[in-house]
Coordinates of C-alpha atoms and ligand atoms in Angstrom, one line a residue:
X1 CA 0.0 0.0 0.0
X2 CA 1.2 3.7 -0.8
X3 CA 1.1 5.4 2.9
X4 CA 1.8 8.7 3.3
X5 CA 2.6 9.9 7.2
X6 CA 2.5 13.4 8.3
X7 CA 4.6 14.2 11.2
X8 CA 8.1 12.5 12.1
X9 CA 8.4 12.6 15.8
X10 CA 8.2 9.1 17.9
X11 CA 4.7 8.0 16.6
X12 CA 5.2 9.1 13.1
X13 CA 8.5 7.7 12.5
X14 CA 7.8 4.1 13.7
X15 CA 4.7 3.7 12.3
X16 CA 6.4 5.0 8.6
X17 CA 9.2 2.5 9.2
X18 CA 7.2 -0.5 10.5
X19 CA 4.4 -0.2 7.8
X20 CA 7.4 0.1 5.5
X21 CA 9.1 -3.1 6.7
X22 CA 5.8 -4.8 6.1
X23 CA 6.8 -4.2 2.6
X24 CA 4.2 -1.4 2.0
X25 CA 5.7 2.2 0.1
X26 CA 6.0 4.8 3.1
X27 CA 6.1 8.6 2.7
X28 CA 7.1 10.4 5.6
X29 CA 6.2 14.1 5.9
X30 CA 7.4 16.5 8.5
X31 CA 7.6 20.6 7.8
X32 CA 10.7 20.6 9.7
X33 CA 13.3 20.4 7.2
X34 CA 16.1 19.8 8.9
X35 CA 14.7 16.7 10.7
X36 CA 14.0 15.6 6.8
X37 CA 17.6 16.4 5.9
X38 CA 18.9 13.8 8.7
X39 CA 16.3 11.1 8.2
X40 CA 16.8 10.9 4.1
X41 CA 20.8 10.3 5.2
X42 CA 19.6 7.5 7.4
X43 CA 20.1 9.5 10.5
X44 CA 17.6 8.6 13.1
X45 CA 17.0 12.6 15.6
X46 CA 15.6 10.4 18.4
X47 CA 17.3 7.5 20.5
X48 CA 14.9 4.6 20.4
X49 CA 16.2 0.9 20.5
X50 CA 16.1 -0.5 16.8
X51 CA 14.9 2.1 15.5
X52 CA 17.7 3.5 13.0
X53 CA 19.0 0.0 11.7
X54 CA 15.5 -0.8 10.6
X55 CA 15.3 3.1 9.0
X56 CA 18.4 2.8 7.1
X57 CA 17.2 -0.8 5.8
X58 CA 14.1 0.2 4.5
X59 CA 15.9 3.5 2.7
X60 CA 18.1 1.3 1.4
X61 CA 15.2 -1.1 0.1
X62 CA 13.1 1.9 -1.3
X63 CA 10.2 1.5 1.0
X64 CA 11.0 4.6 3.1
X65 CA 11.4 8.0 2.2
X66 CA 11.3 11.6 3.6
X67 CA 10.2 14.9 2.6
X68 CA 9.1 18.3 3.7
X69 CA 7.2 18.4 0.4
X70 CA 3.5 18.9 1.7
X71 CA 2.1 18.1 -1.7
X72 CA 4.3 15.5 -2.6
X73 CA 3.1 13.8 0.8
X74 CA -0.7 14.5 0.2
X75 CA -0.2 13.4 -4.0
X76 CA 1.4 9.9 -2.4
X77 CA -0.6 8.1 0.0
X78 CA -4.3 5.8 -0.5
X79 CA -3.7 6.0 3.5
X80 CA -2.5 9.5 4.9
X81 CA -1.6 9.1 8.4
X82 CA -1.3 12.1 10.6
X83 CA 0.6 11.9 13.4
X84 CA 1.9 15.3 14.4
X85 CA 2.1 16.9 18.1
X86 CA -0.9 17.7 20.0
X87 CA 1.3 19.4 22.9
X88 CA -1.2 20.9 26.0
X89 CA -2.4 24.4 25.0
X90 CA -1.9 27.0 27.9
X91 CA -5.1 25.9 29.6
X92 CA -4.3 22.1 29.6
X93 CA -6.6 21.4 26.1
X94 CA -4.7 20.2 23.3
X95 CA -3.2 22.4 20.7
X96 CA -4.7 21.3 17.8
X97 CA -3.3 23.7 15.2
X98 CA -1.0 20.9 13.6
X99 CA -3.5 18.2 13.0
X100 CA -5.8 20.8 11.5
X101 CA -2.9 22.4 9.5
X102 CA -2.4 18.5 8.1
X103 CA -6.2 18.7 7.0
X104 CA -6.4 21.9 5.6
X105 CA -3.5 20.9 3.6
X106 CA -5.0 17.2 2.4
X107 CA -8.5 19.5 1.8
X108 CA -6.4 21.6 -0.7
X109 CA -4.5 19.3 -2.0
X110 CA -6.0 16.0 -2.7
X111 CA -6.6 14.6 -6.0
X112 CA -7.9 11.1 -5.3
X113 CA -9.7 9.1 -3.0
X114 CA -8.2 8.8 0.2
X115 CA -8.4 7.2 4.1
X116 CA -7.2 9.8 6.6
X117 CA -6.4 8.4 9.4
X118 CA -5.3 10.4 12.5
X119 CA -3.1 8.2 14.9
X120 CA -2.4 12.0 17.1
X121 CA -4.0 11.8 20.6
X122 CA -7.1 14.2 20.1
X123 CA -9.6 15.2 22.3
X124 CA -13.4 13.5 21.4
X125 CA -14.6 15.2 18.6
X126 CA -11.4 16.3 16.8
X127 CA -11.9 13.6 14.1
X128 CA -15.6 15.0 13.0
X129 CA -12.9 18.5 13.1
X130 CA -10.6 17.0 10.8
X131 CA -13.3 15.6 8.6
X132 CA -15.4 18.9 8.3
X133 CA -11.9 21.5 7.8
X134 CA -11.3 18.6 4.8
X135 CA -14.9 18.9 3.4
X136 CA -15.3 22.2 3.6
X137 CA -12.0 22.8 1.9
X138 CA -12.8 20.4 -0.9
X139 CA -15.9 22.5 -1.4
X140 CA -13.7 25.8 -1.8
X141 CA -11.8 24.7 -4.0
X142 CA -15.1 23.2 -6.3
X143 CA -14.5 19.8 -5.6
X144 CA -16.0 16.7 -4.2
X145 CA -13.6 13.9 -3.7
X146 CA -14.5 11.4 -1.3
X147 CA -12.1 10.5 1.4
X148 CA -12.7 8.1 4.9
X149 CA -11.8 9.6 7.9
X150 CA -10.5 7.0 10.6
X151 CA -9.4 7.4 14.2
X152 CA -6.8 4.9 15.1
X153 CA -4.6 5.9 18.3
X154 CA -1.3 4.9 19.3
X155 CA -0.3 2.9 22.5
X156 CA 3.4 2.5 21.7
X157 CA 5.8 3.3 24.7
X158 CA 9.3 5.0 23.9
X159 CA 12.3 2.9 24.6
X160 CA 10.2 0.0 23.2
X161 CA 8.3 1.7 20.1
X162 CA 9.6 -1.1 17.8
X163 CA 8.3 -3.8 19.4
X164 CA 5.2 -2.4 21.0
X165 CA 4.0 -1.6 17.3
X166 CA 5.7 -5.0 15.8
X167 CA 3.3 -6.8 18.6
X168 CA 0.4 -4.7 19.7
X169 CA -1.4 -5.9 22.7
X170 CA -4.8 -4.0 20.6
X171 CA -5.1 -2.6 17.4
X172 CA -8.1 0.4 17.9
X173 CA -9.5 1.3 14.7
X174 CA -12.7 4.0 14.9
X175 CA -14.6 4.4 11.7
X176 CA -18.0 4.5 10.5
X177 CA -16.7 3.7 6.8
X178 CA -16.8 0.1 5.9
X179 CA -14.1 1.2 2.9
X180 CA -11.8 3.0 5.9
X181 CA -12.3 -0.5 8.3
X182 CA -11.3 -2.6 5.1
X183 CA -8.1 -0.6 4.2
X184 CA -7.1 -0.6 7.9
X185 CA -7.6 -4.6 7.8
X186 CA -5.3 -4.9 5.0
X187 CA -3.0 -2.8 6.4
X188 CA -2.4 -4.2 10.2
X189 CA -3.3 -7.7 9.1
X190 CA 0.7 -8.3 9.7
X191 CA 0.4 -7.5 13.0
X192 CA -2.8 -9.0 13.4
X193 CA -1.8 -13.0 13.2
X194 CA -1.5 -14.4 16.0
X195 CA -5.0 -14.0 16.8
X196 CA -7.7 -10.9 16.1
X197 CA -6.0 -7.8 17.8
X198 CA -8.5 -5.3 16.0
X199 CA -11.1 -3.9 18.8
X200 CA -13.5 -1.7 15.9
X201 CA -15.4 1.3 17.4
X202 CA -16.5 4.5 16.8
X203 CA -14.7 7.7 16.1
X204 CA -15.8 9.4 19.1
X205 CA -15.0 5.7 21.2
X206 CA -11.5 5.7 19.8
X207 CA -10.5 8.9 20.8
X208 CA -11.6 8.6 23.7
X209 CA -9.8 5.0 24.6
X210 CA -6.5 6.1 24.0
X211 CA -7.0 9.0 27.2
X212 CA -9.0 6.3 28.9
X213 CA -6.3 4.3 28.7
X214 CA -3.2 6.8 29.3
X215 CA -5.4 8.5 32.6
X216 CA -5.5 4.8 33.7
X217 CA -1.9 4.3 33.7
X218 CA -1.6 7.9 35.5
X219 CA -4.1 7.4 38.0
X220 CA -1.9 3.8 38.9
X221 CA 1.2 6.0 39.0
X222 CA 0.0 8.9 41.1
X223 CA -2.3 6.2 43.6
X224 CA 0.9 4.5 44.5
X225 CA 3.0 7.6 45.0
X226 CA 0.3 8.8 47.3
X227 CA 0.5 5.5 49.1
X228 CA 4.4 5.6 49.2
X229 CA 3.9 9.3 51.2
X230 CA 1.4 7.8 53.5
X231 CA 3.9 5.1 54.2
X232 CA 6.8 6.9 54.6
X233 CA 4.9 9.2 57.4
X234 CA 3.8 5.4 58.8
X235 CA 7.1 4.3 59.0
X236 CA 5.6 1.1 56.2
X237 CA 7.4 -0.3 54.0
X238 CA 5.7 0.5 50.3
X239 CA 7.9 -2.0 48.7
X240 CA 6.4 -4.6 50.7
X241 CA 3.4 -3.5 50.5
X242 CA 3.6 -2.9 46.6
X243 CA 4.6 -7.1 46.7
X244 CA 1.7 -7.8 48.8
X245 CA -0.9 -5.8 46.4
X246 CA 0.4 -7.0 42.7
X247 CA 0.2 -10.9 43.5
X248 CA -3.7 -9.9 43.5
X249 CA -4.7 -10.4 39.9
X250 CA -7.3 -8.0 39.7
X251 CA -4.3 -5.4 40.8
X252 CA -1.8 -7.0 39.7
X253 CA 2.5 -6.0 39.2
X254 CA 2.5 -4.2 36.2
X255 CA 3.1 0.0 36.5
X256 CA 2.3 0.2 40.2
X257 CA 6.2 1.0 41.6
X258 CA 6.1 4.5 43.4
X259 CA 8.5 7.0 42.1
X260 CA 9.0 10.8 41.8
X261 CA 6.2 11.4 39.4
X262 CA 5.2 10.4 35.5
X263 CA 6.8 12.6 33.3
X264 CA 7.1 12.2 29.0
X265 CA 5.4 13.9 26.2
X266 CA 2.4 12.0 27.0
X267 CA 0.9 11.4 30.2
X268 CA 1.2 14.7 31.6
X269 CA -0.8 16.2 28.1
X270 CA -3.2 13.9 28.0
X271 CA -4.2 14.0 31.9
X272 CA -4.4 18.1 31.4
X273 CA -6.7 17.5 27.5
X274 CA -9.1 15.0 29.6
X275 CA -9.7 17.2 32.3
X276 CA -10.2 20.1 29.9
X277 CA -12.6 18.3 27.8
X278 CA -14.5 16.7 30.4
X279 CA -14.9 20.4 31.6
X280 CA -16.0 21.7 28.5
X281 CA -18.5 19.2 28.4
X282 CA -20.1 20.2 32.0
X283 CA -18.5 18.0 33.6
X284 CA -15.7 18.0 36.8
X285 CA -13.1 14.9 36.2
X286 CA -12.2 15.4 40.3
X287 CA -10.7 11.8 39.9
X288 CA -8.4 12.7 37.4
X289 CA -7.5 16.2 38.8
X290 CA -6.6 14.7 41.5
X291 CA -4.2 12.6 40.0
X292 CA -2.5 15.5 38.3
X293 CA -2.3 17.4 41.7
X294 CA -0.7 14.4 43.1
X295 CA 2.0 14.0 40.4
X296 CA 3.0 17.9 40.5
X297 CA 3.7 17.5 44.3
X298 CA 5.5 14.3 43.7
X299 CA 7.8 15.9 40.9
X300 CA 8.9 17.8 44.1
X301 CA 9.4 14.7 46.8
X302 CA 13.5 14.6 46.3
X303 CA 13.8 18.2 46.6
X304 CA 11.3 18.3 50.0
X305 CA 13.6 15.2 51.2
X306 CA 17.4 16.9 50.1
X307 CA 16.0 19.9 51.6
X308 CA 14.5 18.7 55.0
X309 CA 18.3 16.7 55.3
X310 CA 20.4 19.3 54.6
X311 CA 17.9 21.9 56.9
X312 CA 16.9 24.0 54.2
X313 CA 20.6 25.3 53.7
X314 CA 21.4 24.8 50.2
X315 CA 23.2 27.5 48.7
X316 CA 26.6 26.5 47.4
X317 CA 26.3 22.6 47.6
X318 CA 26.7 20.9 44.4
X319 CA 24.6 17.7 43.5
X320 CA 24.9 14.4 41.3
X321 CA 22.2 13.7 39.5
X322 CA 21.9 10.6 37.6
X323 CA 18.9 9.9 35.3
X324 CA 17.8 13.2 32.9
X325 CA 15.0 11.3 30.9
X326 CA 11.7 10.8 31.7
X327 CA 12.4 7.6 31.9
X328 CA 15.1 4.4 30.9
X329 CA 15.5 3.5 26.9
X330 CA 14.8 7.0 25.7
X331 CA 16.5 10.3 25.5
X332 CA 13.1 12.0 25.6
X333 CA 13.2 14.8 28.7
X334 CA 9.8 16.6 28.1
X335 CA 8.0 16.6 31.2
X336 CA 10.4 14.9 32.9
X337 CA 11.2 14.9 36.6
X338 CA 14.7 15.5 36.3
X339 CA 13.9 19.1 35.3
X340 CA 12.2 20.1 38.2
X341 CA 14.3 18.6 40.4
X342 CA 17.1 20.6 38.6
X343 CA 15.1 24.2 38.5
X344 CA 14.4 23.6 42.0
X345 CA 17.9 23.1 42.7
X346 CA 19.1 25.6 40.9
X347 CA 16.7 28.1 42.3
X348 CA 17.6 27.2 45.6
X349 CA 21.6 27.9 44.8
X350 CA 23.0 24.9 44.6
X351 CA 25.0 23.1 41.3
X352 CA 24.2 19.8 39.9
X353 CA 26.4 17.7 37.7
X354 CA 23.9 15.3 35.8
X355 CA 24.6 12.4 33.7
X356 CA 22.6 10.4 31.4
X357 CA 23.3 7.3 29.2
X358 CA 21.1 8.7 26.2
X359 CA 20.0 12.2 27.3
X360 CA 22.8 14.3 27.3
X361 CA 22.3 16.1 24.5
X362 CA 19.0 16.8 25.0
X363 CA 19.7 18.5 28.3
X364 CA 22.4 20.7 26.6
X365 CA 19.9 21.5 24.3
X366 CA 16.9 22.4 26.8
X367 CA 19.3 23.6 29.4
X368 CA 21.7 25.3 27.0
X369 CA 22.2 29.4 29.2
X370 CA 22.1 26.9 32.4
X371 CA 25.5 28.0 34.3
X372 CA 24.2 26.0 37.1
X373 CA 24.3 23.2 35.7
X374 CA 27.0 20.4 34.5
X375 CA 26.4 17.7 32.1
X376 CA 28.9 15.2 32.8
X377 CA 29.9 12.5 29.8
X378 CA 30.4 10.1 32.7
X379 CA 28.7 9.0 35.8
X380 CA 31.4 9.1 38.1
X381 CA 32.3 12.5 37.1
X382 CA 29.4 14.0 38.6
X383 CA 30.5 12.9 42.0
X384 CA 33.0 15.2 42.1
X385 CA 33.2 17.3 44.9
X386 CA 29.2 16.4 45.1
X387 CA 27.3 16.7 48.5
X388 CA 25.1 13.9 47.5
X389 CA 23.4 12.0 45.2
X390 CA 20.1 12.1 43.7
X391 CA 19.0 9.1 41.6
X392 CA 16.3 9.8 39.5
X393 CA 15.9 7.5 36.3
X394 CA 15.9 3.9 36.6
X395 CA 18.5 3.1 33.9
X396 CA 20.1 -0.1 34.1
X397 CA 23.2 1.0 34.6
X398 CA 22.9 2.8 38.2
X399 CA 21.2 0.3 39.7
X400 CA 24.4 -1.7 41.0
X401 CA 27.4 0.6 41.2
X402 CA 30.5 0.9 43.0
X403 CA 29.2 2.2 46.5
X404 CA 32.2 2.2 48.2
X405 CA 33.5 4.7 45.1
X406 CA 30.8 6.8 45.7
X407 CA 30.9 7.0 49.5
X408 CA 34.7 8.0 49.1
X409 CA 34.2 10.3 46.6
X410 CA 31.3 12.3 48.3
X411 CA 31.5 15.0 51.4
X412 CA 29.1 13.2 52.4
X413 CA 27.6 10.1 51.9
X414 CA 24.1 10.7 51.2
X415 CA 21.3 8.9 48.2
X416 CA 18.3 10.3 47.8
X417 CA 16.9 7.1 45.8
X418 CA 13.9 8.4 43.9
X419 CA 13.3 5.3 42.3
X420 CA 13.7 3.0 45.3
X421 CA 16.8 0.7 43.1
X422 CA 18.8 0.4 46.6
X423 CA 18.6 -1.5 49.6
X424 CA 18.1 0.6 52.6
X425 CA 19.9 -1.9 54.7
X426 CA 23.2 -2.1 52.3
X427 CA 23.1 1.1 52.0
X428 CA 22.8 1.9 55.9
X429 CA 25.6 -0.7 56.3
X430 CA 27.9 0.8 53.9
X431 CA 27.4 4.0 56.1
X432 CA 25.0 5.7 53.7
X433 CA 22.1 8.1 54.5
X434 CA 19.4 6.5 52.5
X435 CA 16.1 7.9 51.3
X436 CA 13.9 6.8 49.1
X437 CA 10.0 6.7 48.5
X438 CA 7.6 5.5 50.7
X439 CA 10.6 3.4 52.7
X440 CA 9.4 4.4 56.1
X441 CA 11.7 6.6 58.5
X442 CA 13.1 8.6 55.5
X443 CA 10.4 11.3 56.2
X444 CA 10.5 13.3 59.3
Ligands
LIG501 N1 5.5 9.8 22.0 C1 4.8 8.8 22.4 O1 5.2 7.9 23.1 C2 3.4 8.7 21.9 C3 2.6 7.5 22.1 C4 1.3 7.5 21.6 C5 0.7 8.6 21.1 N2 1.4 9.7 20.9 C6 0.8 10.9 20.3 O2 1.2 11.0 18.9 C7 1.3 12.3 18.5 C8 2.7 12.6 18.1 O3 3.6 12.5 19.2 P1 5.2 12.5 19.0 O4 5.7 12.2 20.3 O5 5.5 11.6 17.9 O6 5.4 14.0 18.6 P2 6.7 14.7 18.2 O7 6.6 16.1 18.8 O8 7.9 13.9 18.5 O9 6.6 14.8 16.6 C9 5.7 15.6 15.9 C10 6.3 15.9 14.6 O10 5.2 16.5 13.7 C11 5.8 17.5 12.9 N3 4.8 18.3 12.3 C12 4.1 19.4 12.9 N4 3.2 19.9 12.0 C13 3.4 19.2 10.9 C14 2.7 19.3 9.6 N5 1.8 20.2 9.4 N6 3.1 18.4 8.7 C15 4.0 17.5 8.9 N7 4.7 17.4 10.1 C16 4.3 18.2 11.1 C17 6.8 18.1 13.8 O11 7.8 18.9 13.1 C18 7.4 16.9 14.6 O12 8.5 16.4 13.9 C19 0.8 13.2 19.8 O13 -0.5 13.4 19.6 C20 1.1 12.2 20.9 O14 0.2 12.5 22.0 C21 2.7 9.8 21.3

């Protein structure tokens, strides 16, 4: 199948190079053309595992190509995906000025029939947006070309995009066009083998599953965090009580460890766009407010514990800070708790040397007139004269280092462990201060 994609961030790019591994022609369209530039060379702007081998294997097999040629894009495709940001406006909705930019443009442009299919998170009601700005464009220019409009929203993760779209646990495809439901069929039947992934629904029922589903995974997130605070002022253990919960199936292990807060491009967004929408539509999501509240305040819970330990006298230390993205297997820092850990730092007066395995660039970019701040290319380096530690990505690679390294090389020997990778009692017997979330007695 020809398939043109509009937009070649995370969601765009995979789903261009997986549909084009599946041997179909792929178009990818992004209007910034400097990102094109890189990804015709075969150079991949985002870290995601996989990713750039299977990119420059497709290029080379002429399934995959780039441009920042609008019309080119819209001339290609049977299928035009778009999958362009929907960051939160100001007041928490979703910006939608990119996805409707991407239908005026297919309105003006389009010659023949066409499926548009928009794999963007969108609030309810943005795909009956999409499909009027098209219609009434067609009608402008004279025309009447049919085209199928088709919601079909993403649940890949970063750090495992490949795989998560190679083997989707559900395949959500809204329509009310039986031609739209056939193309899709076609198109996903590669991923569809094992047995019948394809849950078919209506537009408004599709948009509305992929925030169902991300608000979901948030409320887990923020639930347990508010649980590790209660147990840390209870002097509980929240790592055995975490145990105790997941062996229940109905709660189960998955997404249920406490932390410093959900961060990413995603979660964050789409909590805000659901609350706004709900709002709009006379209604108070106080669940799901809550849930944000929650996160905010955790985003904070290092800072609170650093500060209480070193009384509120800050000025002049210098941290190490190990973990920048939002979390492990991506470089991706939007969002992410690192940052306001840092800013809070910063504010404060104190330095931080971070380090990242995949991230570094990205925070050179985002924290670029930062003088307070040191991006180390190495993870011991940013123990360096360093009055602690703060851990705050669970990368693989911090979760067994060299403590007795550490404990010499810090004035003082003290983890503030905000993904709870340590053991409290090694640490305490390696003459650590320990804290970490929801651990009991780290809160006083
Ligand atoms: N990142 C994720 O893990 C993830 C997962 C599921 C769903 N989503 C959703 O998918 C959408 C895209 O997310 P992302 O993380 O890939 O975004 P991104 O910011 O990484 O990429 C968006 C791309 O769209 C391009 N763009 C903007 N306007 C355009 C236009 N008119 N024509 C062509 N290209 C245009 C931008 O230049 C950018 O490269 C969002 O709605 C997001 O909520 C993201």
């Amino acid at each position: 199948m020809k398939l043109s994609i509009f937009g070649t961030g995370y969601v765009g790019l995979v789903t261009g190079t997986c549909f084009a591994e599946m041997g179909n022609e792929v178009l990818c369209i992004d209007i910034d053309a400097e990102k094109v530039a890189r990804l015709q060379s075969g150079e991949v702007p985002i870290f995601e595992p996989g990713l750039e081998e299977m990119v420059e294997s497709n290029i080379r097999l002429g399934h995959l190509s780039f441009t920042s040629d609008i019309a080119a894009g819209v001339a290609h495709g049977e299928v035009l995906f778009i999958a362009v940001g929907t960051p939160a406006d100001e007041d928490g909705s979703a910006d939608l000025q990119y996805v409707l930019s991407v239908a005026r443009s297919i309105g003006e442009l389009m010659e023949h029939e066409v499926v548009v299919v928009d794999k963007s998170t969108v609030p309810v009601g943005t795909a009956d947006l999409v499909q009027q700005t098209i219609t009434e464009t067609l009608s402008g220019r004279g025309v009447n070309i049919p085209f199928h409009m088709v919601s079909n929203p993403e649940f890949l993760k970063e750090g495992a995009a490949i795989s998560d779209f190679m083997k989707p646990d559900r395949i959500v495809i809204g329509t009310s066009s039986e031609h739209g439901m056939r193309m899709m069929e076609q198109l996903y039947a590669p991923f569809n083998r094992n047995h019948d992934k394809i849950v078919p629904m209506d537009l408004r029922s599709a948009e509305l599953t992929k925030y169902a589903a991300n608000v979901m995974l948030a409320t887990k997130i923020s639930l347990m965090n508010e649980l590790a605070n209660v147990s840390d002022r209870l002097g509980a253990d929240i790592e055995a009580v975490r145990r105790g919960i997941g062996m229940d199936p109905r709660i189960g292990y998955h997404f249920i460890y406490p932390g410093t807060g959900y961060g990413g491009s995603c979660f964050p967004k789409d909590v805000k766009a659901l609350i706004h929408t709900a709002q709009q539509a006379g209604y108070e999501a106080k669940l799901v407010s809550s849930v944000e509240a929650v996160n905010a305040a955790q985003k904070r819970i290092l800072f609170d514990k650093l500060s209480h330990h070193f009384n509120h006298q800050i000025a002049g230390l210098t941290f190490a800070l190990w973990g920048l993205a939002f979390k492990p297997n991506t470089d991706d820092m939007r969002e992410a708790p690192s940052r306001t850990l840092i800013d809070l730092l910063i504010e404060a007066g104190a330095k931080v040397r971070a380090y990242d395995p995949e991230a570094r660039s990205e925070a050179r970019r985002v924290y670029a007139d930062e003088a307070g701040l040191t991006i180390c290319d190495d993870r011991n380096e940013t123990l360096r004269n360093a009055d602690g530690l703060l851990v705050v990505t669970e990368w693989n690679e911090f979760r067994s280092p060299d403590f007795q390294h550490i404990r010499e090389v810090l004035n003082t020997p003290v983890i503030f462990d905000g993904r709870n990778l340590y053991d409290p009692e090694t640490l305490g017997q390696l003459g650590f201060t320990h804290y970490a979330i929801g651990r009991g007695s780290s809160h006083h």
